[in-house]
mmCIF file of C-alpha atoms in Angstrom:
data_model
loop_
_atom_site.group_PDB
_atom_site.id
_atom_site.type_symbol
_atom_site.label_atom_id
_atom_site.label_comp_id
_atom_site.label_asym_id
_atom_site.label_seq_id
_atom_site.Cartn_x
_atom_site.Cartn_y
_atom_site.Cartn_z
ATOM 1 C CA MET A 25 0.215 -0.341 0.253
ATOM 2 C CA LEU A 26 3.288 2.288 0.637
ATOM 3 C CA TYR A 27 4.254 1.889 -2.587
ATOM 4 C CA ILE A 28 0.701 2.349 -4.192
ATOM 5 C CA ILE A 29 0.533 5.625 -2.218
ATOM 6 C CA LYS A 30 3.754 6.925 -2.876
ATOM 7 C CA ASN A 31 3.893 6.216 -6.863
ATOM 8 C CA LEU A 32 0.328 8.025 -7.091
ATOM 9 C CA LEU A 33 1.913 11.199 -5.166
ATOM 10 C CA PHE A 34 4.907 10.924 -7.808
ATOM 11 C CA VAL A 35 2.668 11.204 -10.733
ATOM 12 C CA ILE A 36 0.750 13.651 -9.416
ATOM 13 C CA LEU A 37 3.834 15.839 -8.584
ATOM 14 C CA ILE A 38 4.973 14.900 -12.501
ATOM 15 C CA LEU A 39 1.362 16.149 -13.837
ATOM 16 C CA CYS A 40 2.053 19.652 -11.399
ATOM 17 C CA CYS A 41 5.496 19.859 -12.857
ATOM 18 C CA ASN A 42 4.103 19.083 -16.683
ATOM 19 C CA THR A 43 1.250 21.645 -16.377
ATOM 20 C CA ASN A 44 3.789 24.430 -15.621
ATOM 21 C CA ALA A 45 5.939 23.430 -17.762
ATOM 22 C CA ASN A 46 4.042 23.987 -21.080
ATOM 23 C CA GLN A 47 1.844 26.789 -19.939
ATOM 24 C CA SER A 48 5.739 28.635 -19.776
ATOM 25 C CA ASN A 49 7.430 26.396 -22.882
ATOM 26 C CA ASN A 50 4.743 26.077 -25.636
ATOM 27 C CA ASP A 51 5.772 28.695 -27.763
ATOM 28 C CA SER A 52 9.919 28.302 -27.104
ATOM 29 C CA ASN A 53 9.516 24.699 -27.880
ATOM 30 C CA ASN A 54 7.874 25.269 -31.069
ATOM 31 C CA ASN A 55 10.811 24.719 -33.669
ATOM 32 C CA LYS A 56 13.030 22.359 -31.886
ATOM 33 C CA ASN A 57 13.625 19.389 -34.393
ATOM 34 C CA ASN A 58 12.844 15.738 -33.877
ATOM 35 C CA ASN A 59 16.191 14.270 -32.623
ATOM 36 C CA ASN A 60 15.770 14.325 -28.619
ATOM 37 C CA SER A 61 13.802 16.623 -28.154
ATOM 38 C CA THR A 62 10.927 17.273 -26.404
ATOM 39 C CA GLN A 63 9.071 19.159 -29.175
ATOM 40 C CA GLN A 64 8.085 17.066 -32.310
ATOM 41 C CA LYS A 65 5.886 18.561 -35.606
ATOM 42 C CA SER A 66 2.360 19.492 -35.045
ATOM 43 C CA LYS A 67 -0.047 17.238 -35.073
ATOM 44 C CA LYS A 68 -4.300 17.262 -34.301
ATOM 45 C CA ALA A 69 -3.939 13.484 -32.332
ATOM 46 C CA VAL A 70 -1.128 12.232 -30.701
ATOM 47 C CA ARG A 71 -1.207 7.498 -30.847
ATOM 48 C CA ILE A 72 0.090 6.519 -27.343
ATOM 49 C CA LEU A 73 0.556 2.700 -27.216
ATOM 50 C CA SER A 74 0.977 2.084 -23.308
ATOM 51 C CA LEU A 75 2.132 -1.640 -22.106
ATOM 52 C CA ASP A 76 1.569 -3.185 -18.624
ATOM 53 C CA GLY A 77 4.146 -5.608 -16.782
ATOM 54 C CA GLY A 78 2.859 -9.267 -16.398
ATOM 55 C CA GLY A 79 5.580 -11.875 -17.162
ATOM 56 C CA THR A 80 4.434 -14.548 -19.932
ATOM 57 C CA ARG A 81 1.195 -12.647 -19.882
ATOM 58 C CA GLY A 82 2.381 -9.887 -21.775
ATOM 59 C CA TYR A 83 1.707 -12.706 -24.729
ATOM 60 C CA ILE A 84 -2.031 -10.661 -24.301
ATOM 61 C CA GLN A 85 -0.547 -7.407 -25.856
ATOM 62 C CA ALA A 86 0.958 -9.163 -28.907
ATOM 63 C CA LYS A 87 -2.330 -11.318 -29.588
ATOM 64 C CA PHE A 88 -4.496 -7.835 -29.241
ATOM 65 C CA LEU A 89 -2.290 -6.070 -31.413
ATOM 66 C CA GLU A 90 -2.000 -8.500 -34.010
ATOM 67 C CA LEU A 91 -5.989 -8.556 -34.361
ATOM 68 C CA LEU A 92 -5.989 -5.067 -34.024
ATOM 69 C CA CYS A 93 -3.464 -4.905 -37.336
ATOM 70 C CA ASN A 94 -5.088 -7.324 -38.977
ATOM 71 C CA GLU A 95 -8.647 -5.577 -38.951
ATOM 72 C CA TYR A 96 -6.930 -1.826 -39.680
ATOM 73 C CA ASN A 97 -4.535 -2.778 -41.924
ATOM 74 C CA ILE A 98 -1.776 -1.199 -39.981
ATOM 75 C CA LYS A 99 1.761 -2.144 -41.263
ATOM 76 C CA ASN A 100 4.407 -1.154 -38.997
ATOM 77 C CA LEU A 101 3.287 -0.175 -35.195
ATOM 78 C CA SER A 102 6.690 1.934 -34.485
ATOM 79 C CA LYS A 103 5.690 4.048 -37.419
ATOM 80 C CA TYR A 104 1.650 4.040 -36.302
ATOM 81 C CA PHE A 105 1.894 5.063 -32.890
ATOM 82 C CA ASP A 106 3.602 8.198 -32.061
ATOM 83 C CA ILE A 107 5.008 7.239 -28.742
ATOM 84 C CA ILE A 108 5.001 3.828 -26.853
ATOM 85 C CA VAL A 109 5.435 3.382 -23.480
ATOM 86 C CA GLY A 110 5.976 0.306 -21.391
ATOM 87 C CA THR A 111 7.027 -1.649 -18.094
ATOM 88 C CA SER A 112 8.485 -4.647 -17.236
ATOM 89 C CA VAL A 113 7.418 -7.024 -20.239
ATOM 90 C CA GLY A 114 5.169 -4.048 -21.548
ATOM 91 C CA GLY A 115 8.803 -2.555 -21.917
ATOM 92 C CA LEU A 116 10.012 -5.647 -23.564
ATOM 93 C CA ASN A 117 7.344 -5.253 -26.297
ATOM 94 C CA THR A 118 8.212 -1.900 -26.807
ATOM 95 C CA ILE A 119 11.342 -2.407 -27.463
ATOM 96 C CA LEU A 120 10.755 -5.308 -30.273
ATOM 97 C CA ILE A 121 7.827 -3.443 -31.713
ATOM 98 C CA THR A 122 10.464 -0.266 -31.990
ATOM 99 C CA HIS A 123 12.698 -2.506 -33.945
ATOM 100 C CA GLY A 124 9.895 -3.733 -36.473
ATOM 101 C CA ILE A 125 8.920 -6.872 -34.641
ATOM 102 C CA THR A 126 5.648 -7.360 -35.946
ATOM 103 C CA PRO A 127 2.856 -8.830 -33.749
ATOM 104 C CA SER A 128 2.419 -12.506 -34.848
ATOM 105 C CA LYS A 129 6.612 -12.147 -34.675
ATOM 106 C CA LEU A 130 6.066 -11.399 -30.550
ATOM 107 C CA ILE A 131 3.584 -14.187 -30.153
ATOM 108 C CA GLU A 132 6.174 -16.833 -31.545
ATOM 109 C CA PHE A 133 8.857 -15.182 -29.598
ATOM 110 C CA TYR A 134 6.413 -15.783 -26.399
ATOM 111 C CA ARG A 135 5.655 -19.339 -27.517
ATOM 112 C CA ASN A 136 9.502 -20.591 -28.871
ATOM 113 C CA ILE A 137 11.483 -18.756 -26.263
ATOM 114 C CA THR A 138 9.682 -17.959 -22.919
ATOM 115 C CA PRO A 139 9.874 -21.414 -21.688
ATOM 116 C CA TRP A 140 13.584 -21.255 -21.688
ATOM 117 C CA ILE A 141 13.329 -18.200 -19.861
ATOM 118 C CA PHE A 142 10.695 -19.038 -17.361
ATOM 119 C CA THR A 143 12.515 -22.370 -16.132
ATOM 120 C CA ILE A 144 15.010 -23.740 -13.532
ATOM 121 C CA ARG A 145 17.526 -26.606 -14.634
ATOM 122 C CA SER A 146 16.048 -30.266 -13.845
ATOM 123 C CA ILE A 147 18.091 -32.499 -11.386
ATOM 124 C CA LYS A 148 19.671 -33.834 -14.377
ATOM 125 C CA ASP A 149 21.275 -30.947 -15.448
ATOM 126 C CA ILE A 150 21.996 -29.680 -11.988
ATOM 127 C CA PHE A 151 25.731 -29.453 -12.181
ATOM 128 C CA SER A 152 25.718 -27.884 -15.400
ATOM 129 C CA ASN A 153 25.236 -24.276 -16.928
ATOM 130 C CA ASN A 154 22.461 -25.795 -18.721
ATOM 131 C CA THR A 155 18.782 -27.223 -18.587
ATOM 132 C CA THR A 156 17.718 -29.892 -21.657
ATOM 133 C CA ILE A 157 14.028 -29.294 -19.647
ATOM 134 C CA THR A 158 12.278 -26.341 -20.840
ATOM 135 C CA SER A 159 9.225 -24.716 -18.640
ATOM 136 C CA ASN A 160 10.274 -26.854 -15.682
ATOM 137 C CA LYS A 161 9.154 -24.792 -12.711
ATOM 138 C CA PRO A 162 9.915 -24.760 -9.430
ATOM 139 C CA ASN A 163 7.850 -26.532 -6.968
ATOM 140 C CA THR A 164 6.286 -24.885 -3.641
ATOM 141 C CA LEU A 165 9.480 -26.741 -2.096
ATOM 142 C CA GLN A 166 11.919 -24.780 -4.217
ATOM 143 C CA LYS A 167 10.344 -21.766 -4.425
ATOM 144 C CA LEU A 168 10.521 -21.592 -0.778
ATOM 145 C CA LEU A 169 14.312 -22.513 -0.294
ATOM 146 C CA PHE A 170 14.786 -19.788 -3.214
ATOM 147 C CA MET A 171 13.322 -17.262 -1.015
ATOM 148 C CA ILE A 172 14.873 -18.151 1.848
ATOM 149 C CA PHE A 173 18.246 -17.784 1.078
ATOM 150 C CA SER A 174 16.995 -14.737 -1.228
ATOM 151 C CA ASN A 175 17.609 -16.434 -4.840
ATOM 152 C CA PRO A 176 15.514 -15.610 -7.719
ATOM 153 C CA PHE A 177 13.603 -18.424 -9.414
ATOM 154 C CA TYR A 178 15.002 -17.328 -13.176
ATOM 155 C CA LYS A 179 18.699 -16.697 -12.100
ATOM 156 C CA SER A 180 20.771 -18.404 -14.611
ATOM 157 C CA VAL A 181 24.004 -19.872 -13.093
ATOM 158 C CA SER A 182 26.487 -18.156 -14.973
ATOM 159 C CA GLU A 183 26.073 -15.875 -18.868
ATOM 160 C CA SER A 184 26.250 -18.351 -20.912
ATOM 161 C CA SER A 185 23.498 -20.539 -19.307
ATOM 162 C CA ASN A 186 20.805 -21.222 -22.014
ATOM 163 C CA TYR A 187 17.985 -20.300 -19.657
ATOM 164 C CA GLY A 188 16.803 -18.194 -17.174
ATOM 165 C CA ASP A 189 18.186 -14.282 -17.244
ATOM 166 C CA ALA A 190 20.988 -15.227 -18.937
ATOM 167 C CA ARG A 191 19.076 -16.444 -22.006
ATOM 168 C CA LEU A 192 16.311 -12.734 -21.909
ATOM 169 C CA ARG A 193 19.697 -10.972 -22.293
ATOM 170 C CA LYS A 194 21.165 -13.163 -24.886
ATOM 171 C CA GLU A 195 17.960 -12.374 -27.495
ATOM 172 C CA ILE A 196 17.851 -9.185 -26.946
ATOM 173 C CA ASN A 197 21.691 -8.868 -26.853
ATOM 174 C CA ASP A 198 21.619 -10.582 -30.574
ATOM 175 C CA VAL A 199 18.837 -8.404 -32.128
ATOM 176 C CA PHE A 200 20.270 -4.830 -30.110
ATOM 177 C CA GLY A 201 24.064 -5.654 -29.104
ATOM 178 C CA ASP A 202 25.751 -2.548 -27.881
ATOM 179 C CA LYS A 203 23.085 -0.029 -29.260
ATOM 180 C CA LEU A 204 22.091 2.964 -26.918
ATOM 181 C CA LEU A 205 18.379 3.485 -25.989
ATOM 182 C CA ASN A 206 18.495 6.950 -27.956
ATOM 183 C CA SER A 207 19.297 5.079 -31.392
ATOM 184 C CA ILE A 208 15.353 3.879 -30.988
ATOM 185 C CA LYS A 209 13.350 7.062 -33.687
ATOM 186 C CA THR A 210 10.166 6.365 -32.005
ATOM 187 C CA PRO A 211 9.702 8.237 -28.547
ATOM 188 C CA ILE A 212 9.513 5.758 -25.873
ATOM 189 C CA LEU A 213 9.796 5.166 -21.850
ATOM 190 C CA LEU A 214 10.652 2.300 -20.273
ATOM 191 C CA THR A 215 9.969 2.404 -16.243
ATOM 192 C CA ALA A 216 12.134 0.698 -14.063
ATOM 193 C CA TYR A 217 13.169 1.095 -10.141
ATOM 194 C CA ASN A 218 16.274 1.893 -8.795
ATOM 195 C CA ASP A 219 16.940 -0.391 -5.714
ATOM 196 C CA SER A 220 20.292 1.184 -4.561
ATOM 197 C CA GLY A 221 18.651 5.103 -4.361
ATOM 198 C CA ASN A 222 15.055 3.785 -3.662
ATOM 199 C CA SER A 223 13.327 6.172 -5.988
ATOM 200 C CA PRO A 224 11.750 5.799 -9.562
ATOM 201 C CA MET A 225 13.785 5.271 -12.822
ATOM 202 C CA ILE A 226 12.537 5.986 -16.233
ATOM 203 C CA PHE A 227 14.353 5.225 -19.508
ATOM 204 C CA THR A 228 13.672 6.969 -22.684
ATOM 205 C CA ASN A 229 15.610 8.289 -26.224
ATOM 206 C CA VAL A 230 13.679 11.728 -25.677
ATOM 207 C CA LYS A 231 14.419 15.055 -23.417
ATOM 208 C CA LEU A 232 11.467 15.306 -20.841
ATOM 209 C CA PRO A 233 12.396 17.703 -18.644
ATOM 210 C CA SER A 234 8.954 17.951 -16.628
ATOM 211 C CA ILE A 235 9.975 14.269 -15.502
ATOM 212 C CA PRO A 236 11.858 13.932 -13.228
ATOM 213 C CA ASN A 237 14.515 11.049 -12.318
ATOM 214 C CA THR A 238 14.868 10.057 -16.784
ATOM 215 C CA PHE A 239 17.937 8.391 -17.989
ATOM 216 C CA THR A 240 19.049 8.304 -22.437
ATOM 217 C CA ASP A 241 22.424 7.236 -21.678
ATOM 218 C CA ILE A 242 21.861 3.048 -21.374
ATOM 219 C CA LYS A 243 22.436 0.126 -23.647
ATOM 220 C CA ILE A 244 18.537 -1.207 -24.975
ATOM 221 C CA VAL A 245 19.857 -4.550 -23.226
ATOM 222 C CA ASP A 246 20.561 -3.185 -19.883
ATOM 223 C CA ALA A 247 17.415 -1.162 -20.165
ATOM 224 C CA VAL A 248 15.368 -3.531 -21.422
ATOM 225 C CA MET A 249 16.589 -6.183 -18.259
ATOM 226 C CA ALA A 250 16.216 -3.245 -15.697
ATOM 227 C CA THR A 251 12.485 -2.980 -16.339
ATOM 228 C CA MET A 252 12.219 -6.730 -16.231
ATOM 229 C CA SER A 253 13.877 -7.560 -12.970
ATOM 230 C CA ALA A 254 10.780 -8.596 -11.230
ATOM 231 C CA PRO A 255 11.604 -9.289 -7.565
ATOM 232 C CA ILE A 256 11.536 -12.859 -6.835
ATOM 233 C CA TYR A 257 11.825 -14.104 -10.497
ATOM 234 C CA PHE A 258 14.664 -11.980 -11.850
ATOM 235 C CA PRO A 259 18.435 -10.570 -10.162
ATOM 236 C CA LYS A 260 18.422 -7.143 -9.953
ATOM 237 C CA THR A 261 20.180 -5.545 -12.971
ATOM 238 C CA ARG A 262 23.727 -4.145 -12.114
ATOM 239 C CA VAL A 263 24.302 -0.954 -14.350
ATOM 240 C CA SER A 264 26.517 2.116 -14.637
ATOM 241 C CA LEU A 265 25.261 5.010 -15.810
ATOM 242 C CA SER A 266 28.208 6.775 -16.139
ATOM 243 C CA SER A 267 27.156 10.119 -17.137
ATOM 244 C CA GLN A 268 24.820 10.489 -13.804
ATOM 245 C CA TYR A 269 26.430 8.154 -11.618
ATOM 246 C CA LYS A 270 30.206 8.918 -11.957
ATOM 247 C CA ASP A 271 31.026 5.409 -13.173
ATOM 248 C CA GLN A 272 29.101 3.927 -9.805
ATOM 249 C CA TYR A 273 27.212 0.549 -10.385
ATOM 250 C CA ILE A 274 24.033 0.793 -9.363
ATOM 251 C CA TYR A 275 20.924 -2.139 -8.962
ATOM 252 C CA ILE A 276 17.658 -2.165 -10.810
ATOM 253 C CA MET A 277 14.706 -3.399 -10.422
ATOM 254 C CA ASP A 278 11.451 -3.721 -12.218
ATOM 255 C CA GLY A 279 9.483 -1.087 -13.279
ATOM 256 C CA GLY A 280 6.617 -2.551 -12.149
ATOM 257 C CA ILE A 281 7.313 -1.582 -8.310
ATOM 258 C CA PHE A 282 6.823 1.971 -10.099
ATOM 259 C CA GLN A 283 4.280 1.967 -12.581
ATOM 260 C CA ASN A 284 3.021 -0.946 -13.654
ATOM 261 C CA ASN A 285 0.495 0.356 -15.914
ATOM 262 C CA PRO A 286 2.311 3.171 -17.431
ATOM 263 C CA SER A 287 -0.249 4.992 -19.006
ATOM 264 C CA LEU A 288 -0.341 8.042 -16.932
ATOM 265 C CA LEU A 289 3.103 8.329 -17.420
ATOM 266 C CA ALA A 290 3.101 8.013 -21.456
ATOM 267 C CA LEU A 291 0.268 10.879 -21.405
ATOM 268 C CA ILE A 292 2.438 13.120 -19.678
ATOM 269 C CA ALA A 293 5.465 12.586 -21.614
ATOM 270 C CA ALA A 294 3.051 12.919 -25.116
ATOM 271 C CA GLN A 295 2.028 16.486 -23.942
ATOM 272 C CA SER A 296 5.842 17.340 -23.596
ATOM 273 C CA ILE A 297 6.602 16.124 -26.905
ATOM 274 C CA TYR A 298 3.134 17.218 -28.751
ATOM 275 C CA PRO A 299 1.870 20.466 -26.446
ATOM 276 C CA ASN A 300 -0.117 21.887 -29.251
ATOM 277 C CA ALA A 301 -2.063 18.864 -29.847
ATOM 278 C CA GLU A 302 -6.060 18.449 -29.978
ATOM 279 C CA ARG A 303 -6.275 15.121 -28.942
ATOM 280 C CA TYR A 304 -4.478 12.775 -26.978
ATOM 281 C CA CYS A 305 -5.133 9.261 -27.385
ATOM 282 C CA ILE A 306 -4.159 5.926 -25.162
ATOM 283 C CA LEU A 307 -4.556 2.223 -26.190
ATOM 284 C CA SER A 308 -3.628 0.989 -22.755
ATOM 285 C CA ILE A 309 -3.310 -2.835 -23.450
ATOM 286 C CA GLY A 310 -3.258 -5.033 -19.592
ATOM 287 C CA THR A 311 -2.187 -8.660 -18.799
ATOM 288 C CA GLY A 312 -5.792 -9.921 -17.376
ATOM 289 C CA ARG A 313 -6.454 -9.168 -14.132
ATOM 290 C CA ARG A 314 -6.457 -12.084 -11.228
ATOM 291 C CA ILE A 315 -9.083 -12.625 -8.815
ATOM 292 C CA ARG A 316 -7.949 -13.752 -5.459
ATOM 293 C CA LYS A 317 -9.326 -16.148 -3.244
ATOM 294 C CA ARG A 318 -7.647 -15.428 -0.464
ATOM 295 C CA SER A 319 -6.773 -12.506 1.265
ATOM 296 C CA LEU A 320 -3.475 -11.241 2.327
ATOM 297 C CA ASN A 321 -2.745 -11.928 6.339
ATOM 298 C CA LEU A 322 -0.395 -9.302 7.366
ATOM 299 C CA ASP A 323 0.218 -10.261 10.757
ATOM 300 C CA THR A 324 3.207 -11.714 10.752
ATOM 301 C CA GLU A 325 3.484 -12.829 14.197
ATOM 302 C CA LYS A 326 0.658 -14.782 13.774
ATOM 303 C CA LEU A 327 2.441 -16.821 10.813
ATOM 304 C CA SER A 328 5.082 -19.249 10.123
ATOM 305 C CA LEU A 329 8.083 -18.687 8.245
ATOM 306 C CA SER A 330 7.051 -20.677 5.158
ATOM 307 C CA LYS A 331 3.713 -18.403 5.311
ATOM 308 C CA ILE A 332 5.277 -14.881 5.784
ATOM 309 C CA ILE A 333 7.639 -15.917 2.585
ATOM 310 C CA THR A 334 4.236 -16.948 0.934
ATOM 311 C CA THR A 335 2.545 -13.244 2.268
ATOM 312 C CA GLN A 336 5.573 -11.796 0.790
ATOM 313 C CA TYR A 337 5.025 -13.883 -3.053
ATOM 314 C CA ASN A 338 1.696 -12.369 -3.522
ATOM 315 C CA LEU A 339 2.373 -9.004 -1.584
ATOM 316 C CA TYR A 340 4.461 -8.228 -5.049
ATOM 317 C CA GLY A 341 1.336 -9.704 -7.359
ATOM 318 C CA VAL A 342 -1.169 -7.947 -5.199
ATOM 319 C CA THR A 343 1.212 -4.415 -5.511
ATOM 320 C CA LEU A 344 1.135 -4.881 -9.228
ATOM 321 C CA SER A 345 -2.845 -5.445 -9.520
ATOM 322 C CA ASN A 346 -3.612 -2.094 -7.155
ATOM 323 C CA ALA A 347 -1.086 -0.073 -9.053
ATOM 324 C CA MET A 348 -2.709 -0.855 -12.656
ATOM 325 C CA ILE A 349 -6.032 -0.469 -11.537
ATOM 326 C CA ALA A 350 -5.192 3.624 -9.656
ATOM 327 C CA ASN A 351 -4.071 5.015 -13.093
ATOM 328 C CA ASP A 352 -7.067 3.085 -15.005
ATOM 329 C CA ILE A 353 -9.303 4.859 -12.723
ATOM 330 C CA VAL A 354 -7.321 8.082 -12.953
ATOM 331 C CA LEU A 355 -7.573 8.009 -16.578
ATOM 332 C CA GLN A 356 -11.219 6.102 -17.238
ATOM 333 C CA ASN A 357 -12.316 9.384 -15.372
ATOM 334 C CA ILE A 358 -10.345 12.286 -16.856
ATOM 335 C CA SER A 359 -11.257 10.833 -20.713
ATOM 336 C CA LYS A 360 -14.438 11.664 -19.148
ATOM 337 C CA PHE A 361 -14.311 15.073 -18.424
ATOM 338 C CA SER A 362 -11.377 16.146 -20.587
ATOM 339 C CA LYS A 363 -12.991 18.841 -23.169
ATOM 340 C CA LYS A 364 -9.554 20.375 -24.752
ATOM 341 C CA PRO A 365 -7.216 18.997 -25.218
ATOM 342 C CA ILE A 366 -9.252 15.493 -25.360
ATOM 343 C CA ILE A 367 -8.000 12.922 -23.605
ATOM 344 C CA SER A 368 -9.317 9.460 -25.590
ATOM 345 C CA TYR A 369 -8.545 6.658 -23.345
ATOM 346 C CA TYR A 370 -8.854 2.587 -24.317
ATOM 347 C CA ARG A 371 -8.078 -0.304 -21.721
ATOM 348 C CA PHE A 372 -8.144 -3.616 -23.339
ATOM 349 C CA ASN A 373 -7.795 -6.012 -20.149
ATOM 350 C CA PHE A 374 -9.943 -8.846 -18.964
ATOM 351 C CA THR A 375 -10.282 -11.087 -16.089
ATOM 352 C CA LEU A 376 -8.366 -14.458 -16.032
ATOM 353 C CA ASP A 377 -9.855 -17.730 -15.670
ATOM 354 C CA ASN A 378 -9.117 -18.865 -11.906
ATOM 355 C CA LYS A 379 -9.541 -22.605 -13.191
ATOM 356 C CA ILE A 380 -6.322 -21.886 -15.520
ATOM 357 C CA ASN A 381 -2.964 -21.298 -13.744
ATOM 358 C CA CYS A 382 -2.108 -17.557 -15.751
ATOM 359 C CA ALA A 383 0.915 -17.239 -13.035
ATOM 360 C CA MET A 384 3.300 -14.927 -14.315
ATOM 361 C CA ASP A 385 6.056 -17.298 -15.187
ATOM 362 C CA THR A 386 3.211 -20.099 -16.964
ATOM 363 C CA SER A 387 4.319 -20.772 -20.160
ATOM 364 C CA THR A 388 3.192 -23.759 -21.566
ATOM 365 C CA PRO A 389 1.058 -24.184 -25.409
ATOM 366 C CA GLU A 390 -1.925 -24.911 -23.505
ATOM 367 C CA PHE A 391 -1.739 -21.403 -21.380
ATOM 368 C CA PHE A 392 -1.064 -19.322 -24.687
ATOM 369 C CA ASP A 393 -3.838 -21.476 -26.538
ATOM 370 C CA TYR A 394 -6.117 -20.240 -23.816
ATOM 371 C CA LEU A 395 -5.154 -16.517 -23.609
ATOM 372 C CA ASP A 396 -5.535 -16.652 -27.525
ATOM 373 C CA ASN A 397 -9.089 -17.506 -27.540
ATOM 374 C CA ALA A 398 -9.655 -15.434 -24.850
ATOM 375 C CA VAL A 399 -8.065 -12.321 -26.156
ATOM 376 C CA LYS A 400 -10.433 -12.615 -29.403
ATOM 377 C CA THR A 401 -13.553 -13.155 -27.213
ATOM 378 C CA GLN A 402 -12.753 -9.879 -25.386
ATOM 379 C CA TYR A 403 -11.908 -8.578 -28.990
ATOM 380 C CA GLU A 404 -14.956 -9.455 -30.085
ATOM 381 C CA LEU A 405 -16.668 -8.255 -26.674
ATOM 382 C CA ASP A 406 -14.919 -4.529 -27.072
ATOM 383 C CA GLN A 407 -15.388 -4.072 -30.812
ATOM 384 C CA SER A 408 -17.685 -0.800 -31.085
ATOM 385 C CA LYS A 409 -14.876 0.735 -27.684
ATOM 386 C CA ILE A 410 -11.950 -0.340 -30.338
ATOM 387 C CA LYS A 411 -14.339 1.204 -33.355
ATOM 388 C CA GLU A 412 -14.535 4.451 -31.754
ATOM 389 C CA PHE A 413 -11.074 4.788 -30.336
ATOM 390 C CA VAL A 414 -9.556 3.806 -33.838
ATOM 391 C CA LYS A 415 -11.744 6.650 -34.893
ATOM 392 C CA ASN A 416 -10.640 9.139 -32.357
ATOM 393 C CA MET A 417 -6.855 8.517 -33.515
ATOM 394 C CA LYS A 418 -7.490 9.471 -37.222
ATOM 395 C CA ASP A 419 -5.979 12.670 -38.138
ATOM 396 C CA THR A 420 -4.338 13.420 -41.583
ATOM 397 C CA ASN A 421 -1.211 14.789 -39.760
ATOM 398 C CA ASN A 422 -0.333 11.512 -38.276
ATOM 399 C CA GLU A 423 0.042 9.425 -41.708
#
């Protein structure tokens, strides 16, 4: 709860700073160029894509975008949207989309690669760096032992391992190598949390003076690993931000601790880049809602060690969920009462089936088949909302 209150206050602070900055800087910013600038060419409707965190359930975003692209003949998402913002796996999707990876290719990534990322070594492979079994998940006892010894579930033994966080880094590095975040043309934001300094962080390729704690001088692979360093699941990402930290290393955690639904940040950034827009259209894609049957018992004096650790495990999921809901409530109300500029907000999300194992590390073919059907069903239910939203995004200056 403290995380949620802290982060909401941070967002309110940004909103206040952004309002003042826009009032004083609109005229002076009108002629700035497109490269790493807070001002770009005038657009009536600014298209914003916001992608939540949620582990392998990031598949939902890939499937929704595939349906959207097919229905509206969208060839390149990185050109269709004016700004893309992501948290955790949403940050991974953001980066891959800006590289021209299609939603269909994203789907292939989830089905073929995530089983290797979200896996631990089998007994057979216990004394090697590699694993031969994909989607080998830790059982309850293993999870308990991992948490007692503060060892993330999917921490690889070495950088050469073909599973866990080493496999994730390898996949990103194979695509981007040593490229920096500012080499990406489409304006992007990735959320993260500086565990060394106990403060939110935002990685971006544009200058955003209205948003504090933004950093541009970082490799793409490090930025993605940082935003995806989910507590319990992956180890913290060790990064050197030389220009800001004088060659000191810092440890960064998953952006979901800060903003798992980064829609508000996306709106603030879009207003800085396009201050004269008539409409800001936010497409926010979640990773499914989970209904928890049991309440959190935080009275640790009455709990055993195993119960305390289990509560810690569940608390992370609850924090992510509540942070998403809080932002969603704010944006739903902003879009209802906004006049000029108009804020159009469409949120795609749905309640997950409790009978299905929808944990953030589930990566079986059956799970992805379930998500396929669930996304298609919700897409059909939301047809009128989607059509209205796409209509709002139309702008001759955007094409």
